Coordinates of C-alpha atoms in Angstrom, one line a residue:
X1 CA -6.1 35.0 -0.5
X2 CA -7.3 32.2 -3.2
X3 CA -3.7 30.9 -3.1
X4 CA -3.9 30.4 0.7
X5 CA -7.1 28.8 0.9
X6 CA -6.3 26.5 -2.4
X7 CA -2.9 25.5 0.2
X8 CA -4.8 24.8 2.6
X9 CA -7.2 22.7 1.1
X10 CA -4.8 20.8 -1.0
X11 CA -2.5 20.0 2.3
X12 CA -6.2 19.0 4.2
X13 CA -6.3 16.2 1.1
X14 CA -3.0 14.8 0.9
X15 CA -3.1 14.4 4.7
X16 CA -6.2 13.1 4.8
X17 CA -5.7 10.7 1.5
X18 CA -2.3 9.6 3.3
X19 CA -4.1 8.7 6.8
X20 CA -7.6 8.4 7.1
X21 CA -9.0 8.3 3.0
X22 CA -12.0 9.5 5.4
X23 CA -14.5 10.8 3.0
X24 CA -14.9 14.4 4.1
X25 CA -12.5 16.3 6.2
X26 CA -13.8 19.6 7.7
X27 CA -11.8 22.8 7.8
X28 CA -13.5 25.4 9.4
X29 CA -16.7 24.1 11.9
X30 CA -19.0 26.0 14.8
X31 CA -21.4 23.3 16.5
X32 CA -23.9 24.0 19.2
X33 CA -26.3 21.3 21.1
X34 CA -28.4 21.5 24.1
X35 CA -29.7 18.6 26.5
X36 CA -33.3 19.4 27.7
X37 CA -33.3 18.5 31.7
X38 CA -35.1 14.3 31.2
X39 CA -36.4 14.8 35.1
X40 CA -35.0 14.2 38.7
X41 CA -33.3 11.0 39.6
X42 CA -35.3 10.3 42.8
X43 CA -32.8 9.4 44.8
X44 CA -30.4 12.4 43.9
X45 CA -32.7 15.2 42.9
X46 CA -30.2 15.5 40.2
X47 CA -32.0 17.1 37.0
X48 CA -29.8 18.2 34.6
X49 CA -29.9 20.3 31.5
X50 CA -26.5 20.8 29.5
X51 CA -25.5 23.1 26.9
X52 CA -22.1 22.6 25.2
X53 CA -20.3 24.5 22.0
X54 CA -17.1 23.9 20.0
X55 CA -16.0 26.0 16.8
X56 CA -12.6 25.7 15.7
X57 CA -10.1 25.2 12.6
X58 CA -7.5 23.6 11.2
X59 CA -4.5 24.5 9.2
X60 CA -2.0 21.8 7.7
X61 CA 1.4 22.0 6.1
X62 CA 3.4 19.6 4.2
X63 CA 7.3 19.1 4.5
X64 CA 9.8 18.2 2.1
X65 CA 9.7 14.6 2.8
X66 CA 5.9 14.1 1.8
X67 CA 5.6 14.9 5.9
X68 CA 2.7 17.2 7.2
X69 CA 2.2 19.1 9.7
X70 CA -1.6 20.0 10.6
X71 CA -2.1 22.6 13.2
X72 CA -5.5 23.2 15.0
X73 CA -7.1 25.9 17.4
X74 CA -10.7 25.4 18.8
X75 CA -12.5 27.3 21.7
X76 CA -15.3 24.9 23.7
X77 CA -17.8 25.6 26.0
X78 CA -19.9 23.8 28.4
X79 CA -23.2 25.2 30.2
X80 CA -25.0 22.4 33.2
X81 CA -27.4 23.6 35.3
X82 CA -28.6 21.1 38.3
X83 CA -31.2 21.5 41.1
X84 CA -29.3 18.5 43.1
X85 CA -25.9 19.8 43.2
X86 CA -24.7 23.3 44.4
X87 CA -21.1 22.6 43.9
X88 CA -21.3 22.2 40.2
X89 CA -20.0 25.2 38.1
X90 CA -22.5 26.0 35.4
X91 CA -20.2 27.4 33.3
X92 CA -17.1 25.3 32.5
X93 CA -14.5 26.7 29.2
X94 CA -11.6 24.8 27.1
X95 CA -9.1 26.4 24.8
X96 CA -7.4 23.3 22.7
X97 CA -4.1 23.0 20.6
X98 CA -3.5 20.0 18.4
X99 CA -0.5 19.7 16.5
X100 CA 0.0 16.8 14.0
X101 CA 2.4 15.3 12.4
X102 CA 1.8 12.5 9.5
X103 CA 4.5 10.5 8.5
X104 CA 3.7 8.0 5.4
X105 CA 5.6 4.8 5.3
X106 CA 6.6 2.0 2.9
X107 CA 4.1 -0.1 1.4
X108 CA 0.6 1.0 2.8
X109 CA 1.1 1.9 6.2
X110 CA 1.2 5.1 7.3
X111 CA 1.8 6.7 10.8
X112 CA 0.5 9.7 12.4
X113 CA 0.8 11.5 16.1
X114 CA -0.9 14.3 18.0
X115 CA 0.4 16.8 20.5
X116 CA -2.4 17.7 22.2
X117 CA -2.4 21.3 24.4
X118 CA -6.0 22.3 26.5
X119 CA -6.8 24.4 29.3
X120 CA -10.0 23.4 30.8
X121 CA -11.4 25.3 33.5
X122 CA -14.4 27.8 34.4
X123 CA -14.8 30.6 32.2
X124 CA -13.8 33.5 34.2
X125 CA -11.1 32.3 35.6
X126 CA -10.0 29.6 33.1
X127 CA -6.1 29.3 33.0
X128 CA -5.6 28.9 37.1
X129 CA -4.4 25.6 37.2
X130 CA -6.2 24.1 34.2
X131 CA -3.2 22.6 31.6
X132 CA -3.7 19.7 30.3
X133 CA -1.5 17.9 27.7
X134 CA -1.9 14.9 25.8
X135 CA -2.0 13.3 22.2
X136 CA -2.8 10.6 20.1
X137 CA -0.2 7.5 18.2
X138 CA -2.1 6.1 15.2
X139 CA -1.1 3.9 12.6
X140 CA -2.8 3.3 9.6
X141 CA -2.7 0.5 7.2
X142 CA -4.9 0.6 3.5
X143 CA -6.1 -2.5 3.0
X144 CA -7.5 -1.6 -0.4
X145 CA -8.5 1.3 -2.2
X146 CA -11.8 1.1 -0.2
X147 CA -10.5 -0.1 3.2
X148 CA -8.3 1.3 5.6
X149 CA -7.8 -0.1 9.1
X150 CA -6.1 1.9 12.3
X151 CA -4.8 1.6 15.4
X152 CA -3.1 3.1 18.3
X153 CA -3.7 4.6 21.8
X154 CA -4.8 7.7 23.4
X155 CA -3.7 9.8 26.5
X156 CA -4.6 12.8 28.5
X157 CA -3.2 14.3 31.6
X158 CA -6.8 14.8 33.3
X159 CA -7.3 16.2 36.5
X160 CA -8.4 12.7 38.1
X161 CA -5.2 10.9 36.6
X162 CA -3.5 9.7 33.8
X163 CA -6.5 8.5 30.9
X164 CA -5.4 6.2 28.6
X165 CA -7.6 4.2 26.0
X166 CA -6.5 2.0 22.8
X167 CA -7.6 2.9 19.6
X168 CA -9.1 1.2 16.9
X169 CA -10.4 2.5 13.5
X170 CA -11.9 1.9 10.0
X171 CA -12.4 3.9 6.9
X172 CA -14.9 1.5 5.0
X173 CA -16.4 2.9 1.8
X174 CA -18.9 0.6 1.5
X175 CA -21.0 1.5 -1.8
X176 CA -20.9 4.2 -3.7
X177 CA -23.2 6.2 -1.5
X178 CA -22.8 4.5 2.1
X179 CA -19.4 5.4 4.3
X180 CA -18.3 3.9 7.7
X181 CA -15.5 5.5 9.5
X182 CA -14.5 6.8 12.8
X183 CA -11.8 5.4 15.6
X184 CA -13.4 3.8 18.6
X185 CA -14.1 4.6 21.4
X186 CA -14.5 8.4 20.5
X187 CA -16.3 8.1 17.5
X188 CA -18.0 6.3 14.5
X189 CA -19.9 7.3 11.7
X190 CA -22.3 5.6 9.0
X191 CA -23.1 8.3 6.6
X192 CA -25.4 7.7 4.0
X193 CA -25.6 9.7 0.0
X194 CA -29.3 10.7 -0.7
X195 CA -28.4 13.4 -3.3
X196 CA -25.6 15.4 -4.2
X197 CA -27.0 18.2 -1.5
X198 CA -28.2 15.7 1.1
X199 CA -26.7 13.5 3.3
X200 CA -28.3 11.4 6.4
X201 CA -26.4 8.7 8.8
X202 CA -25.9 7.9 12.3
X203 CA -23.3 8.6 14.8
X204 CA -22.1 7.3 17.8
X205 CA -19.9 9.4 19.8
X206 CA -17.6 9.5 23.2
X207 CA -17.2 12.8 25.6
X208 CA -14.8 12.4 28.2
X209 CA -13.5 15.7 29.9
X210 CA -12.4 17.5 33.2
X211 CA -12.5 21.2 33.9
X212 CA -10.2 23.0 36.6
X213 CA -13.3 24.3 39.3
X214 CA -13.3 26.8 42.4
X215 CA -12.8 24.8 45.9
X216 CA -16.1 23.7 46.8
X217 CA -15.9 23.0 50.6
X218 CA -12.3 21.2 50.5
X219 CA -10.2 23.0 51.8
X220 CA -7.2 24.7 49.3
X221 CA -7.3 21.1 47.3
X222 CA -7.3 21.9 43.8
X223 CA -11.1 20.7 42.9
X224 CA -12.6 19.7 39.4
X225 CA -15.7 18.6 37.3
X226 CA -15.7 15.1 35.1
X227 CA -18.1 15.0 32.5
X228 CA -18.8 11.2 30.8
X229 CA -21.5 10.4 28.6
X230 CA -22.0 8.5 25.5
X231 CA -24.2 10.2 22.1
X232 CA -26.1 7.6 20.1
X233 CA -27.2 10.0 17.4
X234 CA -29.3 10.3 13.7
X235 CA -27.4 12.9 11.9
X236 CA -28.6 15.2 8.4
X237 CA -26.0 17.7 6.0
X238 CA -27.3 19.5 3.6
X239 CA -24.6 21.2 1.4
X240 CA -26.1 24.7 0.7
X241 CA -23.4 25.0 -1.2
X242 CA -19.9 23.0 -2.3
X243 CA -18.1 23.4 0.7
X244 CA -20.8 25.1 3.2
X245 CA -22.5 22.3 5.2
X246 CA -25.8 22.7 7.7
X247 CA -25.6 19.6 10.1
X248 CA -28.2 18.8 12.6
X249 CA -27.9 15.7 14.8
X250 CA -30.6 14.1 17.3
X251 CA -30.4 11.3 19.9
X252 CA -29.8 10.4 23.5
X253 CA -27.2 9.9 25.8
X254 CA -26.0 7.2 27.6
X255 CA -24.4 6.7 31.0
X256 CA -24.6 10.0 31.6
X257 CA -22.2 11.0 34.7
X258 CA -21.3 13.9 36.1
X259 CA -18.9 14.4 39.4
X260 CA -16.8 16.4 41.5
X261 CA -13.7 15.3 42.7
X262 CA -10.0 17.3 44.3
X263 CA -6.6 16.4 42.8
X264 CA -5.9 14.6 46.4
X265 CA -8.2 12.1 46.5
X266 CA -7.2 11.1 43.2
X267 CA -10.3 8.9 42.2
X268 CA -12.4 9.5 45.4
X269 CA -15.7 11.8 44.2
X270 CA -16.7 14.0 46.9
X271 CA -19.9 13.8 44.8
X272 CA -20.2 11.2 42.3
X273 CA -23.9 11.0 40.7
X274 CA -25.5 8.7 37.7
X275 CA -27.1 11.9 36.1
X276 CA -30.1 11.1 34.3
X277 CA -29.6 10.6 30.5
X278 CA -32.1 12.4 28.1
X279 CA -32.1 13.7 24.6
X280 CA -29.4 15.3 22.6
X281 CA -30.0 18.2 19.6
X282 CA -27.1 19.4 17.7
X283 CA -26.9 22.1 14.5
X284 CA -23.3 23.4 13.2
X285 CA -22.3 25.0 10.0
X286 CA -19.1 23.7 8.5
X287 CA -16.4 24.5 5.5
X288 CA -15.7 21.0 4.6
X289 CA -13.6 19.1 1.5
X290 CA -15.3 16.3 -0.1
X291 CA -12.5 13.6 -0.8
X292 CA -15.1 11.3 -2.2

């Protein structure tokens, strides 16, 4: 059992040391937040509270030719109640698939894509209709020991259409204690070393999903849910031990949106609502590698 785990840590740094240098990389993580309802939009009635979970974990391998392999499995979950819409499922569930491939190149570059398999769709009845596939083609180039840049694109098969978004990156270790990395638009963090058991920083962070729903009132059109928001956030760790990490995270959202749409009417919303934004609160416990 110590030989698999020291494997699977070992194949978590070279991968990590090849492509991102990121400081941390986390192996095993459950996260849970809530977003209390901020009030009704006055012209919508539309107060919202949301509720969303992730846990998940990731395995790597590495090939003969200094190629890896890192595989991934992670269950999410998404609770929204409204007063102002009766057509929104409060209960909405994803099962995701990633499978990586890193492929290092000459000089400092490095390459790496993503296959990436999901079914998204209401919890009990969650694989009717709801595949999704899509992935990720970064490159990676390190400036410096302390500066790595990247770029590249994403895409996912989402039930409103084809969603596809450049990519652009940075690993930055500033000082000693002060990190900056993340790939834009989906995420960037500033993290921040009080103490060997205690870290604080800020995060800003993308969600963009869709979720397979029941036909509300259009016919035998295959319907769905879009959730968009973006998380401006303070975050905390504190490392109860070397590799167990409590995080909490607090903020607010931004642009909140939250709409129902059918496959036919490709970007038409039958109900398309500016949902009021309000405050975020995230905890998670985490197995995470230190790489620096």
């Amino acid at each position: 059992m110590r030989n698999k785990i020291a494997l699977i840590i070992s194949g978590i740094l070279v991968l990590s040391k090849n492509l991102e240098a990121q400081p941390y990389v986390d192996i095993i993580s459950v996260k849970a937040s809530v977003s209390p309802s901020s009030g009704n939009d006055e012209t919508r009635n539309m107060s919202v509270q949301n509720k969303h979970y992730i846990a998940g974990a990731v395995y790597p391998f590495k090939l003969k030719d200094s190629s890896k392999i890192i595989l991934g499995l992670y269950n999410e979950g998404w609770i929204i109640k409204s007063k102002g819409s009766s057509g929104l499922s409060n209960d909405l569930r994803a099962l995701i698939i990633p499978v990586g491939f890193v492929k290092p190149l000459h000089g400092k570059w490095s390459i790496a894509t993503t296959l990436i398999s999901r079914w998204n769709g209401e919890t009990n009845n969650m694989f009717n209709k709801s595949f999704q596939v899509g992935g990720t083609l970064v490159a990676a180039c390190k400036k410096d020991s302390n500066l790595t840049f990247r770029f590249g694109a994403y895409y996912n098969s989402e039930f409103f259409g084809p969603f596809i978004i450049p990519l652009l990156g940075i690993d930055w270790k500033i000082t000693q204690k002060d990190n900056l990395f993340g790939l834009l638009p989906q995420q960037l963090t500033y993290e921040h070393k009080l103490s060997g058991k205690f870290y604080w920083g800020a995060v800003y962070r993308m969600v963009n999903n869709s979720f397979r729903t029941r036909s509300y009132g259009t016919g035998n059109s295959p319907s769905f849910v879009r959730i968009n928001e973006m998380q401006l956030l303070l975050s905390a760790d504190l490392y109860l031990s070397k590799r167990i990490v409590f995080n909490v995270e607090a903020g607010h959202s931004v642009f909140r949106k939250i709409r129902l749409g059918v496959d036919v009417a490709k970007k038409d919303y039958y109900q398309d609502d500016d949902v009021n934004d309000g405050f975020l609160f995230k905890a998670g416990l985490l197995y995470r590698v230190r790489l620096r």
